[in-house]
Amino acid sequence: MSTELPKTFDPAEIEARWYTHWENEGLFRPERPDAEPYTIVNPPPNVTGSLHIGHALDNTLQDIMIRYERLRGKDALWVVGTDHAGIATQMVVERQLEAKQDKRTNYSREDFVAKVWEWKEESGGTITRQLRRLGCSMDWSCEQFTMDEHFSNAVLKTFVDLYNDGLIYRDKRLVNWDPKLKTAISDLEVETQDVKGSFWHFRYPLEDGVTLADGRDYIEVATTRPETMLADMAVAVHPDDERYKSVVGKHVVLPITGRRVPIVADEHADPELGSGAVKITPGHDFNDFEVGKRAGLKPAEMLNMLDAEANVCQTADGLVPEEFLGLHRFKRDGVDGARELVVQRLKESGHLIPHIAKTKKGEEQELDAEPRTIATPFGDRGGVVIEPWLTDQWYVDAETLAKKPIEAVKNGDVEIVPKAWEKTFFNWMENIQPWCVSRQLWWGHRIPAWYGPKLNSSKRPDRSISIEMSDDGSRVTGTSRQLKAFVGRTANDVLAEAKRYYPPDVRVVLIEDNKEVLKSGSTADVEAVHLTRDDDVLDTWFSSALWPSATLGWPEQTDLVAKHYPNDLLISGFDILFFWDARMLMMGQYNTGKNPWPKLYLHGLVRAADGAKMSKSKGNVVDPLGLIDQYGADALRFFMAAMESQGRDIKMDDKRIEGYRNFATKLWNATRFCQSNGIGASSSIAAPKASHAVNRWIIGEVVETKEALDAALAELRFDAAANTIYHFVWDRFCDWYLELIKGQIDEETKAVAGWTLDQIFVMLHPFMPFITEELWSKQGERANHPLITASWVDPQAEVDPAAKAEIDWLIALTGAVRTAKNELGIAPGAKLEAFCPAPGELAKSVVEANAAAIERLARLTPIHFAEAPDGAAMQVAAGEDAFVIPLEGIIDIAAEKARLEKALEASAKEAKSLEGRLSNANFVERAKPEAVEKARADHAHHTAEVARLEAALARLG
C-alpha cells in the first residue's frame, strides 16, 4: 500500500531526513564484494573551505555518475576527503592568534602545529557538512585527509623515491614569492589585477666613448619597476635590430650603482616596442631569468636585491648605495620606497627621460613617466604584489615525469573530454618547467631532508661551510653547491646515509628545531658534524597528486588498491588541469606504473548571470547553500546537470533553478494523482504485459528514454542526459500519458502506470536523489529496498511501432489544435467540429479507437471524414492527415486578421531595428554585455513572433 503524500512538496524536511538515513545505514557503499568496481575520487577541497558554486557543479556531476553506476549494480566508491591546504590553514590559525595579540613565532613549531590540529578538529568540517546538504553520496566511512598518517607515509615515500632517482633536487631559480607570507606560492595562487602605474624611460650610458649609429652615447630603456635597476645585469637588444648591432658585446655603466653590464643580443627584445632595448634583471623577472641564462649567467651568479619581505638588501657585488638598504621595494603605508628614490636620483643625475603628454587643451606638459594600467600579480592569500625572487627551493623534474602522461593521452590510454582540451594539455606538458615543491611554512608535509657540510678534498667535513637559519628562523639557507643533503623517510634512514658518507670517526648528530633527535658514534670520535633538518614543507599540490592511490592505502597493497586503482573517471574543473590533473598522471605513472584513471572530464566555470567571472570584489558570488534553502538541493543539482554542456561555461539563472523546482513539484503532483487512482509501486523490474495502445506506447517510451540516458552518460553529456529525463517526465508521462489514461484506469493501466513511475524514480534519481527517494518510499512497501540501491531500468521490452504511431499521431493532432487555438485567440476549452476529406488508414483507426480522448484533449467533436463546407476555416495537420476546422461563428475573421496584421507589422519592425543594432560592430563591442545580450534575446523573440503571426494569418487564408 502507498502512503499518502502531503499536498505540498517541502524539500528541506525531505533532504535532511533522507541524507541522515542513507549515511547511517551505510547505503553510500553497500557490500558488493563480487561486483564490478567503479571509482571516482573527489578533488579534495581545502579543509578551510566552504562550499562555493564551483564545488556544487563539480560534485553534482560526480554524484550523478556514482549514483548511476551504483544503480547499475557496481561496487561504486566515491572517495571523499579534504586537503590540508598549507598556506590557507596556517593563515587561519595565525589570524586567530593575532586576534589574541599573539603570533606564531611565540611558539615552537611543534606547539604551533598542534594548534593547527586543534583548529582542524574543531572547525575543519564545514565543507564536508555542506557537501552532505548537496546530496553527495560519498563513502564517509573512509574519509581522507592529506595529513593523515598513512597519507603522509605515501608522500614521504614518493619524495624519497624521486630524490633517489634524481627526479627531485634542490636548485636556485625564480619563484612567485609572497613577501607578506614569506613563502613561495604556485601560479594558481597568483591573481592578476589591473593597477594604475607608470612607465619610466632611462638613459643607460655607453662605456668608453662608444656611440650608436645616430651618435647617441646612451641606450634608452623603459620599465614599470625602476627599483629593479639596482640589480640589472645586462641590456638586451634583438639580434636583427640594425640600430644596435654595432654595440652588441659592448657595455653600459648603470647609473646609481656604477655596475658595468653587457649589451646582449636576444630575441626577447622586441624592436617594435619602445626603444627596442630591454633592461635585464635576471634575479627579479621570469623572462629576464631566461635571458640571463641564455647570456651565460648561472643562477648562482644572478644578483638579488630584495630580502624575504621585499626590502632592499645588498647585492653580492656590494654596489647598492647605503641609502637604499632597508627600503621597501616601493611606497608602502605612505612611505616612499626604493622605486621612488631610484626615480628621484635618476632625475637628479639627468638619466630620467621625461614623458611628454598633452593636456585636454592640447598644451604639452612634461611628466616623469607615462601613466599606464599594468597587469600586476597579487598573492590570493597575502594580498600583496608578488615578487619574482631568486631562492633555493626543491624542484621536481617535471619534464621527465611528463613523458608517460603525454604518451598516454596521445595513444588513447587516457581520454580527455572534451577533446578540445588535449591541445592545451600537450602545449603545457611539452613545454613544462621544473615544478617548485617547497614552501616556507610550518603546516604541511615537512621535507625529509637534513643538511650537512660536504667533504673537502681531504675527504673530511668542510668546516668552512656553515649552515645558517633565515632571520625568522623558518628555514635553512645555503646552496646545493655548499651543502650535502641527506634524504630519507625516517631519521634513522638519514643517519644511516650520513654514516655512509662521512668517515667512520666522524660523529653524526641530527638536529631538528634546534634539538638533537638522533646521533651516531660517541664523544671519543675525532669530530662531530651536525645535520640540520630542512624547515620547509611540500607544496600542497605535491601531496594531492597522490590522491587517487594514497586514499586507497598505497603504498601498501590493500584490497582497495587492488580493486579500485586505477579509478574509472576524474571530473575536474579545467582550471586545475595542470596543477592537479596532469600531476596525478605523472605521479600515478611514477609510483604505480599505471594511469590513475582512463578518462578525464573537464567542466567549465559557473559564471554570473551576465557572463562575468564571479569574484568577491565584484559582489557577484552566488552562495549555493542559499539556493538550496530557496529551491532545494534537487533543483540546484538538476540545473547544474542540464546546463553542463561540454566545453562551455554555465551562466547562473535563478529562473531556471526555480523552473526545476517546479519540475519537482510537477512530479510530486503526478505521484499524488497516481495514488488517488490506486496506482502504487511496481513489483517487477521488467515491464508488465500490456494490451492497450497507450500502455504499450509508454513502455516503449521508457525503453527509448533509458537507451538515450545510457548513451548520454556514457559520453558524459550531462545536459543531454538531464534533458532526456526531463522531457520524458514532463512531456510524455505527465502531460500526455496521465491525460490519456484519465477515465480508463483499469488494472492493466494501474500496473503499467505504477511501473513507469518507478522507472522515472530510478532514472531521475542520480539527478534528483531526494524527491525520488521520498516518492519511491511512499508508493508502497519495499522492505529493505531503498531507491539508492535499487536496480537500474531494465524493461525487457521493445518499442511497439503500431502503438507509437497511434499515440504520436493523437498527440500531434492535439498539439496542432491547441497551437492553432492559441494563435487565433480561441478559448482552449471550445469544442470544434473538424473535417478530414482524405484520411489515411492511421487517422481512421486512431479516431475510431480514441474518439473520447480526442474530444477530451483536442476538444474536437464530431470529426467527419468528408469535405468541409465552404466558409472561413483553419487547417491543422497530424502526420500526413489534414483537418479543416470551420470558424464561422467562432471568431470575427476580419477583426482577427486585422489584429494579427497589426501585431505582425510591429514585431517585424522591431526585429528589423534590433537586427540593425546587432549588426553594428560599435554597439556589440562597446555596449555593456548585458545590453547586447538583451538585444539578442529581444531579436530572437520578435523573429519568432513574426513566424507565429504569419502562420496564424496563413491559417485564416
Coordinates of N, CA, C and O in Angstrom, one line a residue, residues 312-378:
V312 N 65.0 46.3 0.3 CA 66.3 46.2 -0.4 C 67.4 45.7 0.5 O 67.5 46.2 1.7
C313 N 68.1 44.8 0.0 CA 69.3 44.3 0.6 C 70.5 44.5 -0.3 O 70.4 44.8 -1.5
Q314 N 71.7 44.3 0.2 CA 72.9 44.5 -0.6 C 73.1 43.3 -1.6 O 72.8 42.2 -1.2
T315 N 73.5 43.7 -2.8 CA 73.7 42.7 -3.8 C 75.1 42.0 -3.5 O 75.9 42.6 -2.8
A316 N 75.3 40.9 -4.2 CA 76.6 40.2 -4.0 C 77.8 41.0 -4.4 O 78.9 40.8 -3.8
D317 N 77.6 41.9 -5.3 CA 78.8 42.8 -5.7 C 79.0 44.0 -4.9 O 79.9 44.8 -5.1
G318 N 78.0 44.2 -3.9 CA 78.2 45.3 -3.0 C 78.0 46.7 -3.5 O 78.5 47.7 -2.9
L319 N 77.3 46.8 -4.7 CA 77.2 48.1 -5.3 C 75.9 48.9 -5.1 O 75.8 50.1 -5.6
V320 N 75.0 48.4 -4.3 CA 73.8 49.2 -3.9 C 74.2 50.2 -2.9 O 74.7 49.9 -1.8
P321 N 74.0 51.5 -3.1 CA 74.3 52.6 -2.2 C 73.6 52.4 -0.8 O 72.5 51.9 -0.8
E322 N 74.2 52.8 0.2 CA 73.7 52.6 1.6 C 72.3 53.2 1.7 O 71.5 52.6 2.5
E323 N 72.0 54.3 1.1 CA 70.7 55.0 1.3 C 69.5 54.1 0.9 O 68.4 54.4 1.3
F324 N 69.8 53.1 0.0 CA 68.7 52.3 -0.4 C 68.4 51.1 0.5 O 67.3 50.5 0.5
L325 N 69.4 50.7 1.2 CA 69.3 49.5 2.0 C 68.2 49.6 3.1 O 68.2 50.6 3.8
G326 N 67.4 48.6 3.1 CA 66.3 48.6 4.1 C 65.0 49.2 3.6 O 64.0 49.0 4.3
L327 N 65.0 49.9 2.5 CA 63.8 50.5 2.0 C 62.9 49.4 1.4 O 63.4 48.4 0.8
H328 N 61.6 49.5 1.5 CA 60.7 48.6 0.8 C 60.8 48.8 -0.7 O 61.3 49.9 -1.1
R329 N 60.4 47.9 -1.5 CA 60.6 48.0 -2.9 C 59.9 49.2 -3.5 O 60.4 49.7 -4.5
F330 N 58.7 49.5 -3.0 CA 58.0 50.7 -3.4 C 57.2 51.3 -2.3 O 57.3 50.8 -1.2
K331 N 56.6 52.4 -2.5 CA 55.9 53.1 -1.5 C 54.9 52.2 -0.7 O 54.1 51.4 -1.4
R332 N 55.0 52.2 0.6 CA 54.1 51.4 1.4 C 53.7 52.2 2.6 O 54.5 52.8 3.3
D333 N 52.4 52.1 2.9 CA 51.8 52.9 4.0 C 52.2 54.3 4.0 O 52.5 54.9 5.1
G334 N 52.3 54.9 2.8 CA 52.6 56.3 2.7 C 54.0 56.7 2.7 O 54.4 57.9 2.6
V335 N 54.9 55.7 2.9 CA 56.3 56.0 3.0 C 57.0 55.6 1.7 O 56.8 54.5 1.2
D336 N 57.8 56.5 1.1 CA 58.5 56.3 -0.2 C 59.4 55.1 0.0 O 60.0 54.9 1.1
G337 N 59.5 54.3 -1.1 CA 60.4 53.2 -1.1 C 61.5 53.3 -2.1 O 61.8 54.4 -2.6
A338 N 62.2 52.2 -2.4 CA 63.3 52.2 -3.4 C 62.9 52.7 -4.7 O 63.6 53.4 -5.4
R339 N 61.7 52.4 -5.2 CA 61.2 52.9 -6.5 C 61.2 54.4 -6.6 O 61.8 55.0 -7.5
E340 N 60.7 55.0 -5.6 CA 60.6 56.5 -5.6 C 62.0 57.1 -5.5 O 62.3 58.1 -6.2
L341 N 62.9 56.5 -4.7 CA 64.2 57.1 -4.6 C 65.0 56.9 -5.9 O 65.8 57.8 -6.3
V342 N 64.9 55.7 -6.5 CA 65.6 55.5 -7.8 C 65.2 56.5 -8.8 O 66.0 57.2 -9.5
V343 N 63.9 56.8 -8.9 CA 63.4 57.8 -9.9 C 64.0 59.2 -9.6 O 64.4 59.9 -10.4
Q344 N 63.9 59.5 -8.3 CA 64.4 60.8 -7.8 C 65.9 61.0 -8.2 O 66.3 62.0 -8.7
R345 N 66.7 60.0 -7.9 CA 68.2 60.1 -8.2 C 68.4 60.1 -9.7 O 69.3 60.8 -10.1
L346 N 67.7 59.3 -10.5 CA 67.9 59.4 -11.9 C 67.5 60.7 -12.5 O 68.1 61.2 -13.5
K347 N 66.5 61.3 -11.9 CA 66.1 62.6 -12.4 C 67.1 63.6 -12.1 O 67.5 64.5 -12.9
E348 N 67.7 63.5 -10.9 CA 68.7 64.5 -10.5 C 70.0 64.4 -11.3 O 70.6 65.4 -11.6
S349 N 70.3 63.1 -11.7 CA 71.5 62.9 -12.5 C 71.3 63.1 -14.0 O 72.3 62.9 -14.8
G350 N 70.1 63.4 -14.4 CA 69.9 63.6 -15.8 C 69.7 62.3 -16.6 O 69.6 62.3 -17.9
H351 N 69.5 61.2 -15.9 CA 69.3 59.9 -16.6 C 67.8 59.5 -16.9 O 67.5 58.5 -17.5
L352 N 66.9 60.3 -16.3 CA 65.5 60.1 -16.5 C 65.1 60.9 -17.8 O 65.3 62.0 -17.9
I353 N 64.4 60.2 -18.7 CA 63.9 60.8 -19.9 C 62.4 61.1 -19.6 O 61.6 60.2 -19.4
P354 N 62.1 62.4 -19.6 CA 60.7 62.7 -19.3 C 59.7 62.3 -20.4 O 60.1 62.1 -21.5
H355 N 58.4 62.1 -19.9 CA 57.4 61.8 -20.9 C 56.6 63.0 -21.2 O 56.2 63.8 -20.3
I356 N 56.5 63.3 -22.5 CA 55.8 64.5 -22.9 C 54.3 64.1 -23.3 O 54.0 63.3 -24.1
A357 N 53.4 64.7 -22.5 CA 52.0 64.5 -22.7 C 51.3 65.8 -23.0 O 51.8 66.9 -22.9
K358 N 50.1 65.6 -23.5 CA 49.3 66.8 -23.9 C 48.1 66.9 -22.9 O 47.4 65.9 -22.6
T359 N 47.8 68.2 -22.5 CA 46.6 68.4 -21.6 C 45.4 68.4 -22.5 O 45.4 68.3 -23.7
K360 N 44.2 68.5 -21.8 CA 43.0 68.5 -22.6 C 42.9 69.7 -23.5 O 42.2 69.7 -24.5
K361 N 43.6 70.7 -23.2 CA 43.7 71.9 -24.0 C 44.7 71.8 -25.2 O 44.8 72.7 -26.0
G362 N 45.4 70.7 -25.2 CA 46.4 70.5 -26.3 C 47.7 71.0 -26.0 O 48.6 71.0 -26.9
E363 N 47.9 71.5 -24.8 CA 49.2 72.0 -24.4 C 50.1 70.9 -23.9 O 49.7 69.9 -23.3
E364 N 51.4 71.0 -24.3 CA 52.4 70.0 -23.9 C 52.8 70.1 -22.4 O 52.9 71.3 -21.9
Q365 N 52.9 69.0 -21.7 CA 53.4 69.0 -20.4 C 54.4 67.9 -20.2 O 54.3 66.8 -20.8
E366 N 55.4 68.1 -19.3 CA 56.4 67.1 -19.0 C 56.1 66.3 -17.8 O 55.9 66.9 -16.7
L367 N 56.1 65.0 -17.9 CA 55.9 64.1 -16.8 C 57.1 63.2 -16.5 O 57.9 63.0 -17.5
D368 N 57.3 62.8 -15.3 CA 58.4 61.8 -15.1 C 58.2 60.5 -15.8 O 59.2 59.8 -16.2
A369 N 56.9 60.1 -16.0 CA 56.6 58.8 -16.6 C 55.3 58.8 -17.3 O 54.5 59.7 -17.1
E370 N 55.1 57.8 -18.2 CA 53.9 57.7 -18.9 C 52.9 56.9 -18.0 O 53.2 55.8 -17.6
P371 N 51.7 57.5 -17.8 CA 50.7 56.7 -17.0 C 50.2 55.5 -17.8 O 50.0 55.6 -19.0
R372 N 50.2 54.4 -17.1 CA 49.7 53.1 -17.7 C 48.9 52.3 -16.7 O 49.1 52.4 -15.5
T373 N 48.0 51.5 -17.3 CA 47.4 50.4 -16.5 C 48.2 49.2 -16.7 O 48.4 48.7 -17.8
I374 N 48.6 48.6 -15.6 CA 49.6 47.5 -15.6 C 49.0 46.2 -15.0 O 48.4 46.3 -13.9
A375 N 49.0 45.1 -15.7 CA 48.6 43.8 -15.2 C 49.6 43.4 -14.1 O 50.8 43.1 -14.5
T376 N 49.2 43.3 -12.9 CA 50.1 43.1 -11.7 C 49.7 41.9 -11.0 O 48.6 41.7 -10.6
P377 N 50.7 41.0 -10.7 CA 50.4 39.8 -9.9 C 50.3 40.0 -8.4 O 51.2 40.6 -7.8
F378 N 49.2 39.5 -7.9 CA 49.0 39.6 -6.4 C 48.8 38.2 -5.8 O 48.3 37.3 -6.5

